[in-house]
Structures are given as structure tokens and as C-alpha cells.
């Protein structure tokens, strides 16, 4: 009688910014991201989840931001992004040195250990996140509008990753600005897409799920490795790369 129902539902706890024009930042376990996920709800009803384990954007979406009731009830099971039109981007570690464009992308830094709980001779293995030695998360800073700028180091580079809502061709979109300071290694690439057809029209790259992106500040490189399409951009020293994420149609009111 005293046990909690497994699928018990709670009244929603809808997260909204304290003041008009401000963003709201919510750190929690979130779906389709690694454990250290950071949700950001921007004015104009565009949102994203940034992954502090992989130091990269996990996905964008629009509409209502977040229901935090699962996070605050029971033992806590993470929050639930609301809204619609969620689109996963190229998840995983953002940067890699490729000796050849035929070299596959390594999206995660992981290790395995044997699961030794039940038997002295275990066969089962557990995979877990392993901090990549080339990366160091430096947290994020909030500006006057509480917009975060994410910061991390990659080898000899200092990287900032910022997002702003902006209307593009009549559709509220997200503009991402990646700033790289320092000396970049040769053949260093940033991976920006691994979904959709990635066909290009008027500079827009179709990443599927009703979303296109446009890249400024670097020329995209399209490739197919192991049957997977990817869009990369070369990263040079002291560079700024801008990526516009635009849905094909305005949000439904």
C-alpha cells in the first residue's frame, strides 16, 4: 500500500524566465543527452540542450521550455523538455583531428569495466563516460539577459559557444557563435550535422526533421563514412564560426 506507483504522474512544474527578455537555465538529467545536461529556454520560445559531458549542443526545439515535476518529485528522474520540433544535432565530441576524411568520427570518450556484482568470473561489461584528455570544461557565464556562453578548452584552444534567438526569413531561429582562440592543429574539424539528407540549397543544409542550417566563417565539408553522412567544417587558429539553425516553417501558434 505504501509503495509509490511506478508510473505515477505529478502536476507539471513549468519553468519560465523570471523577466521578459531573459533566458532560463536548467541543469538536470534530460533525455537524449549525457548526464550533465544543461537546458536553456530563450525568449521567443526557442530552446536547446547543451551537453557538458561532450561539450556540445545536443538538440534544439521550440515552444514551451521544460516540465521540472519529475526532477522535484519522488527520488527525481530528470526533467522533461516540452515544446515541439526537437532536432538532434551532431551529438558527441565536437572537435577531432582527421588525418584523412575517410577516418570515422569518434563521438564519445568511453571505457568499459566488468560487472562483478553477482559472479566471481564476470562476463558482462558496463560502459561508462570517460573524460577525454583533450578537453576541459570551463563552465558558462551569463550575460545581463542570462544568456549563457559555454566555455571549454580543446588542446591549445580556448572555445566559447553561444546561442541567440533571431528571426531569419520570417522564422524564429537560433544563431550559434563558436569562437576559437589559440593555435589550431592541422586537419582539425568541427562536426555540425549527421542527420538528414544534408543536401544544400541557397547555402542551407537540410538536416532533416523540418530544420536546415547555414554555416558562416568556414566552408562546409560533406562526407560519407561507414554509410553515415556528415557535415564538417575545418577549424583554423583564432576563428569565429556562425551556425544558423532555422526551422522550415514558422511555429504553430
PDB file of N, CA, C and O in Angstrom, residues 13 15 24-40 48-53 58-59 61 65-73 75-81 140 150:
ATOM      1  N   UNK A  13       5.406  21.202 -13.354  1.00  0.00           N
ATOM      2  CA  UNK A  13       6.095  22.397 -12.849  1.00  0.00           C
ATOM      3  C   UNK A  13       6.755  23.035 -14.067  1.00  0.00           C
ATOM      4  O   UNK A  13       7.819  22.601 -14.527  1.00  0.00           O
ATOM      5  N   UNK A  15       8.745  25.597 -16.171  1.00  0.00           N
ATOM      6  CA  UNK A  15       9.822  26.557 -15.935  1.00  0.00           C
ATOM      7  C   UNK A  15       9.722  27.702 -16.938  1.00  0.00           C
ATOM      8  O   UNK A  15       9.620  27.473 -18.146  1.00  0.00           O
ATOM      9  N   UNK A  24      16.262  31.209 -19.355  1.00  0.00           N
ATOM     10  CA  UNK A  24      16.261  30.394 -18.145  1.00  0.00           C
ATOM     11  C   UNK A  24      17.169  29.201 -18.378  1.00  0.00           C
ATOM     12  O   UNK A  24      17.120  28.572 -19.441  1.00  0.00           O
ATOM     13  N   UNK A  25      18.019  28.910 -17.389  1.00  0.00           N
ATOM     14  CA  UNK A  25      18.974  27.807 -17.483  1.00  0.00           C
ATOM     15  C   UNK A  25      18.595  26.754 -16.451  1.00  0.00           C
ATOM     16  O   UNK A  25      18.361  27.070 -15.278  1.00  0.00           O
ATOM     17  N   UNK A  26      18.528  25.494 -16.883  1.00  0.00           N
ATOM     18  CA  UNK A  26      18.099  24.405 -16.006  1.00  0.00           C
ATOM     19  C   UNK A  26      19.037  23.219 -16.193  1.00  0.00           C
ATOM     20  O   UNK A  26      19.129  22.651 -17.282  1.00  0.00           O
ATOM     21  N   UNK A  27      19.730  22.841 -15.112  1.00  0.00           N
ATOM     22  CA  UNK A  27      20.644  21.703 -15.147  1.00  0.00           C
ATOM     23  C   UNK A  27      19.943  20.493 -14.540  1.00  0.00           C
ATOM     24  O   UNK A  27      19.466  20.539 -13.408  1.00  0.00           O
ATOM     25  N   UNK A  28      19.872  19.407 -15.287  1.00  0.00           N
ATOM     26  CA  UNK A  28      19.143  18.223 -14.825  1.00  0.00           C
ATOM     27  C   UNK A  28      19.477  17.054 -15.729  1.00  0.00           C
ATOM     28  O   UNK A  28      20.134  17.216 -16.770  1.00  0.00           O
ATOM     29  N   UNK A  29      19.031  15.852 -15.341  1.00  0.00           N
ATOM     30  CA  UNK A  29      19.053  14.733 -16.269  1.00  0.00           C
ATOM     31  C   UNK A  29      17.976  14.999 -17.321  1.00  0.00           C
ATOM     32  O   UNK A  29      16.807  15.203 -16.991  1.00  0.00           O
ATOM     33  N   UNK A  30      18.371  14.990 -18.583  1.00  0.00           N
ATOM     34  CA  UNK A  30      17.446  15.291 -19.666  1.00  0.00           C
ATOM     35  C   UNK A  30      17.558  14.202 -20.733  1.00  0.00           C
ATOM     36  O   UNK A  30      18.650  13.659 -20.959  1.00  0.00           O
ATOM     37  N   UNK A  31      16.468  13.881 -21.415  1.00  0.00           N
ATOM     38  CA  UNK A  31      16.512  12.816 -22.426  1.00  0.00           C
ATOM     39  C   UNK A  31      17.414  13.192 -23.597  1.00  0.00           C
ATOM     40  O   UNK A  31      17.620  14.371 -23.900  1.00  0.00           O
ATOM     41  N   UNK A  32      17.959  12.173 -24.241  1.00  0.00           N
ATOM     42  CA  UNK A  32      18.788  12.347 -25.445  1.00  0.00           C
ATOM     43  C   UNK A  32      20.031  13.189 -25.178  1.00  0.00           C
ATOM     44  O   UNK A  32      20.514  13.906 -26.062  1.00  0.00           O
ATOM     45  N   UNK A  33      20.533  13.113 -23.948  1.00  0.00           N
ATOM     46  CA  UNK A  33      21.777  13.809 -23.605  1.00  0.00           C
ATOM     47  C   UNK A  33      22.474  13.002 -22.518  1.00  0.00           C
ATOM     48  O   UNK A  33      21.858  12.175 -21.840  1.00  0.00           O
ATOM     49  N   UNK A  34      23.738  13.250 -22.344  1.00  0.00           N
ATOM     50  CA  UNK A  34      24.506  12.589 -21.296  1.00  0.00           C
ATOM     51  C   UNK A  34      24.129  13.191 -19.931  1.00  0.00           C
ATOM     52  O   UNK A  34      23.407  14.187 -19.862  1.00  0.00           O
ATOM     53  N   UNK A  35      24.614  12.625 -18.829  1.00  0.00           N
ATOM     54  CA  UNK A  35      24.102  13.039 -17.519  1.00  0.00           C
ATOM     55  C   UNK A  35      24.233  14.525 -17.190  1.00  0.00           C
ATOM     56  O   UNK A  35      23.368  15.082 -16.523  1.00  0.00           O
ATOM     57  N   UNK A  36      25.288  15.185 -17.644  1.00  0.00           N
ATOM     58  CA  UNK A  36      25.462  16.601 -17.282  1.00  0.00           C
ATOM     59  C   UNK A  36      24.843  17.491 -18.358  1.00  0.00           C
ATOM     60  O   UNK A  36      25.526  18.218 -19.079  1.00  0.00           O
ATOM     61  N   UNK A  37      23.536  17.447 -18.434  1.00  0.00           N
ATOM     62  CA  UNK A  37      22.816  18.214 -19.452  1.00  0.00           C
ATOM     63  C   UNK A  37      22.422  19.583 -18.900  1.00  0.00           C
ATOM     64  O   UNK A  37      22.112  19.726 -17.718  1.00  0.00           O
ATOM     65  N   UNK A  38      22.411  20.579 -19.774  1.00  0.00           N
ATOM     66  CA  UNK A  38      22.039  21.948 -19.415  1.00  0.00           C
ATOM     67  C   UNK A  38      20.991  22.416 -20.410  1.00  0.00           C
ATOM     68  O   UNK A  38      21.282  22.579 -21.601  1.00  0.00           O
ATOM     69  N   UNK A  39      19.758  22.606 -19.949  1.00  0.00           N
ATOM     70  CA  UNK A  39      18.701  23.124 -20.804  1.00  0.00           C
ATOM     71  C   UNK A  39      18.664  24.639 -20.743  1.00  0.00           C
ATOM     72  O   UNK A  39      18.864  25.232 -19.675  1.00  0.00           O
ATOM     73  N   UNK A  40      18.407  25.267 -21.876  1.00  0.00           N
ATOM     74  CA  UNK A  40      18.292  26.729 -21.941  1.00  0.00           C
ATOM     75  C   UNK A  40      17.031  27.090 -22.709  1.00  0.00           C
ATOM     76  O   UNK A  40      16.848  26.664 -23.858  1.00  0.00           O
ATOM     77  N   UNK A  48      17.165  24.900 -26.252  1.00  0.00           N
ATOM     78  CA  UNK A  48      18.188  23.923 -26.597  1.00  0.00           C
ATOM     79  C   UNK A  48      18.625  23.171 -25.358  1.00  0.00           C
ATOM     80  O   UNK A  48      18.350  23.569 -24.214  1.00  0.00           O
ATOM     81  N   UNK A  49      19.321  22.069 -25.590  1.00  0.00           N
ATOM     82  CA  UNK A  49      20.015  21.337 -24.539  1.00  0.00           C
ATOM     83  C   UNK A  49      21.477  21.229 -24.947  1.00  0.00           C
ATOM     84  O   UNK A  49      21.794  20.801 -26.066  1.00  0.00           O
ATOM     85  N   UNK A  50      22.340  21.670 -24.041  1.00  0.00           N
ATOM     86  CA  UNK A  50      23.796  21.615 -24.244  1.00  0.00           C
ATOM     87  C   UNK A  50      24.351  20.574 -23.289  1.00  0.00           C
ATOM     88  O   UNK A  50      23.948  20.495 -22.133  1.00  0.00           O
ATOM     89  N   UNK A  51      25.278  19.755 -23.782  1.00  0.00           N
ATOM     90  CA  UNK A  51      25.772  18.600 -23.050  1.00  0.00           C
ATOM     91  C   UNK A  51      27.163  18.903 -22.484  1.00  0.00           C
ATOM     92  O   UNK A  51      28.124  19.042 -23.240  1.00  0.00           O
ATOM     93  N   UNK A  52      27.262  19.020 -21.155  1.00  0.00           N
ATOM     94  CA  UNK A  52      28.544  19.340 -20.538  1.00  0.00           C
ATOM     95  C   UNK A  52      29.467  18.133 -20.444  1.00  0.00           C
ATOM     96  O   UNK A  52      30.634  18.286 -20.075  1.00  0.00           O
ATOM     97  N   UNK A  53      28.982  16.936 -20.770  1.00  0.00           N
ATOM     98  CA  UNK A  53      29.861  15.766 -20.854  1.00  0.00           C
ATOM     99  C   UNK A  53      30.590  15.721 -22.185  1.00  0.00           C
ATOM    100  O   UNK A  53      31.760  15.324 -22.251  1.00  0.00           O
ATOM    101  N   UNK A  58      23.324  19.332 -27.915  1.00  0.00           N
ATOM    102  CA  UNK A  58      22.672  18.034 -28.069  1.00  0.00           C
ATOM    103  C   UNK A  58      21.467  18.129 -28.994  1.00  0.00           C
ATOM    104  O   UNK A  58      21.302  17.310 -29.891  1.00  0.00           O
ATOM    105  N   UNK A  59      20.596  19.137 -28.777  1.00  0.00           N
ATOM    106  CA  UNK A  59      19.457  19.331 -29.672  1.00  0.00           C
ATOM    107  C   UNK A  59      18.837  20.701 -29.457  1.00  0.00           C
ATOM    108  O   UNK A  59      19.081  21.364 -28.450  1.00  0.00           O
ATOM    109  N   UNK A  61      14.930  22.830 -29.909  1.00  0.00           N
ATOM    110  CA  UNK A  61      13.487  22.643 -30.048  1.00  0.00           C
ATOM    111  C   UNK A  61      12.816  23.984 -29.808  1.00  0.00           C
ATOM    112  O   UNK A  61      13.476  24.974 -29.471  1.00  0.00           O
ATOM    113  N   UNK A  65       9.230  25.444 -22.650  1.00  0.00           N
ATOM    114  CA  UNK A  65      10.603  25.049 -22.337  1.00  0.00           C
ATOM    115  C   UNK A  65      10.711  23.707 -21.616  1.00  0.00           C
ATOM    116  O   UNK A  65      11.225  22.733 -22.160  1.00  0.00           O
ATOM    117  N   UNK A  66      10.210  23.612 -20.368  1.00  0.00           N
ATOM    118  CA  UNK A  66      10.562  22.457 -19.557  1.00  0.00           C
ATOM    119  C   UNK A  66       9.521  22.210 -18.469  1.00  0.00           C
ATOM    120  O   UNK A  66       9.008  23.141 -17.854  1.00  0.00           O
ATOM    121  N   UNK A  67       9.229  20.911 -18.235  1.00  0.00           N
ATOM    122  CA  UNK A  67       8.444  20.484 -17.089  1.00  0.00           C
ATOM    123  C   UNK A  67       9.407  19.852 -16.089  1.00  0.00           C
ATOM    124  O   UNK A  67      10.007  18.808 -16.369  1.00  0.00           O
ATOM    125  N   UNK A  68       9.563  20.491 -14.937  1.00  0.00           N
ATOM    126  CA  UNK A  68      10.529  20.021 -13.938  1.00  0.00           C
ATOM    127  C   UNK A  68       9.910  19.111 -12.890  1.00  0.00           C
ATOM    128  O   UNK A  68      10.588  18.719 -11.939  1.00  0.00           O
ATOM    129  N   UNK A  69       8.627  18.724 -13.031  1.00  0.00           N
ATOM    130  CA  UNK A  69       7.988  17.924 -11.984  1.00  0.00           C
ATOM    131  C   UNK A  69       8.683  16.577 -11.744  1.00  0.00           C
ATOM    132  O   UNK A  69       8.824  16.160 -10.580  1.00  0.00           O
ATOM    133  N   UNK A  70       9.164  15.859 -12.781  1.00  0.00           N
ATOM    134  CA  UNK A  70       9.862  14.595 -12.480  1.00  0.00           C
ATOM    135  C   UNK A  70      11.150  14.821 -11.693  1.00  0.00           C
ATOM    136  O   UNK A  70      11.584  13.960 -10.930  1.00  0.00           O
ATOM    137  N   UNK A  71      11.767  15.994 -11.872  1.00  0.00           N
ATOM    138  CA  UNK A  71      13.025  16.314 -11.206  1.00  0.00           C
ATOM    139  C   UNK A  71      12.819  16.530  -9.710  1.00  0.00           C
ATOM    140  O   UNK A  71      13.679  16.188  -8.893  1.00  0.00           O
ATOM    141  N   UNK A  72      11.660  17.091  -9.331  1.00  0.00           N
ATOM    142  CA  UNK A  72      11.441  17.515  -7.955  1.00  0.00           C
ATOM    143  C   UNK A  72      10.548  16.568  -7.166  1.00  0.00           C
ATOM    144  O   UNK A  72      10.286  16.808  -5.986  1.00  0.00           O
ATOM    145  N   UNK A  73      10.032  15.519  -7.767  1.00  0.00           N
ATOM    146  CA  UNK A  73       9.152  14.587  -7.063  1.00  0.00           C
ATOM    147  C   UNK A  73       9.800  13.214  -6.932  1.00  0.00           C
ATOM    148  O   UNK A  73      10.639  12.824  -7.750  1.00  0.00           O
ATOM    149  N   UNK A  75      12.167  10.326  -6.081  1.00  0.00           N
ATOM    150  CA  UNK A  75      13.630  10.318  -5.987  1.00  0.00           C
ATOM    151  C   UNK A  75      14.267  11.145  -7.094  1.00  0.00           C
ATOM    152  O   UNK A  75      15.483  11.229  -7.191  1.00  0.00           O
ATOM    153  N   UNK A  76      13.425  11.725  -7.940  1.00  0.00           N
ATOM    154  CA  UNK A  76      13.952  12.549  -9.020  1.00  0.00           C
ATOM    155  C   UNK A  76      14.383  11.707 -10.198  1.00  0.00           C
ATOM    156  O   UNK A  76      15.178  10.782 -10.057  1.00  0.00           O
ATOM    157  N   UNK A  77      13.825  11.991 -11.367  1.00  0.00           N
ATOM    158  CA  UNK A  77      14.183  11.196 -12.548  1.00  0.00           C
ATOM    159  C   UNK A  77      14.512  12.085 -13.739  1.00  0.00           C
ATOM    160  O   UNK A  77      14.450  11.653 -14.875  1.00  0.00           O
ATOM    161  N   UNK A  78      14.851  13.324 -13.478  1.00  0.00           N
ATOM    162  CA  UNK A  78      15.149  14.236 -14.572  1.00  0.00           C
ATOM    163  C   UNK A  78      13.921  15.010 -14.992  1.00  0.00           C
ATOM    164  O   UNK A  78      12.794  14.697 -14.622  1.00  0.00           O
ATOM    165  N   UNK A  79      14.138  16.056 -15.762  1.00  0.00           N
ATOM    166  CA  UNK A  79      13.046  16.896 -16.240  1.00  0.00           C
ATOM    167  C   UNK A  79      12.649  16.498 -17.659  1.00  0.00           C
ATOM    168  O   UNK A  79      13.330  15.703 -18.313  1.00  0.00           O
ATOM    169  N   UNK A  80      11.543  17.089 -18.122  1.00  0.00           N
ATOM    170  CA  UNK A  80      11.010  16.737 -19.432  1.00  0.00           C
ATOM    171  C   UNK A  80      10.963  17.968 -20.329  1.00  0.00           C
ATOM    172  O   UNK A  80      10.207  18.904 -20.046  1.00  0.00           O
ATOM    173  N   UNK A  81      11.759  18.020 -21.386  1.00  0.00           N
ATOM    174  CA  UNK A  81      11.609  19.125 -22.341  1.00  0.00           C
ATOM    175  C   UNK A  81      10.217  19.095 -22.960  1.00  0.00           C
ATOM    176  O   UNK A  81       9.703  18.028 -23.304  1.00  0.00           O
ATOM    177  N   UNK A 140      30.162  28.105 -17.631  1.00  0.00           N
ATOM    178  CA  UNK A 140      29.496  29.064 -18.512  1.00  0.00           C
ATOM    179  C   UNK A 140      29.285  30.366 -17.759  1.00  0.00           C
ATOM    180  O   UNK A 140      29.241  30.404 -16.528  1.00  0.00           O
ATOM    181  N   UNK A 150      28.952  29.117 -23.126  1.00  0.00           N
ATOM    182  CA  UNK A 150      29.651  27.932 -22.645  1.00  0.00           C
ATOM    183  C   UNK A 150      31.126  28.041 -23.017  1.00  0.00           C
ATOM    184  O   UNK A 150      31.482  28.531 -24.094  1.00  0.00           O
TER     185      UNK A 150
END
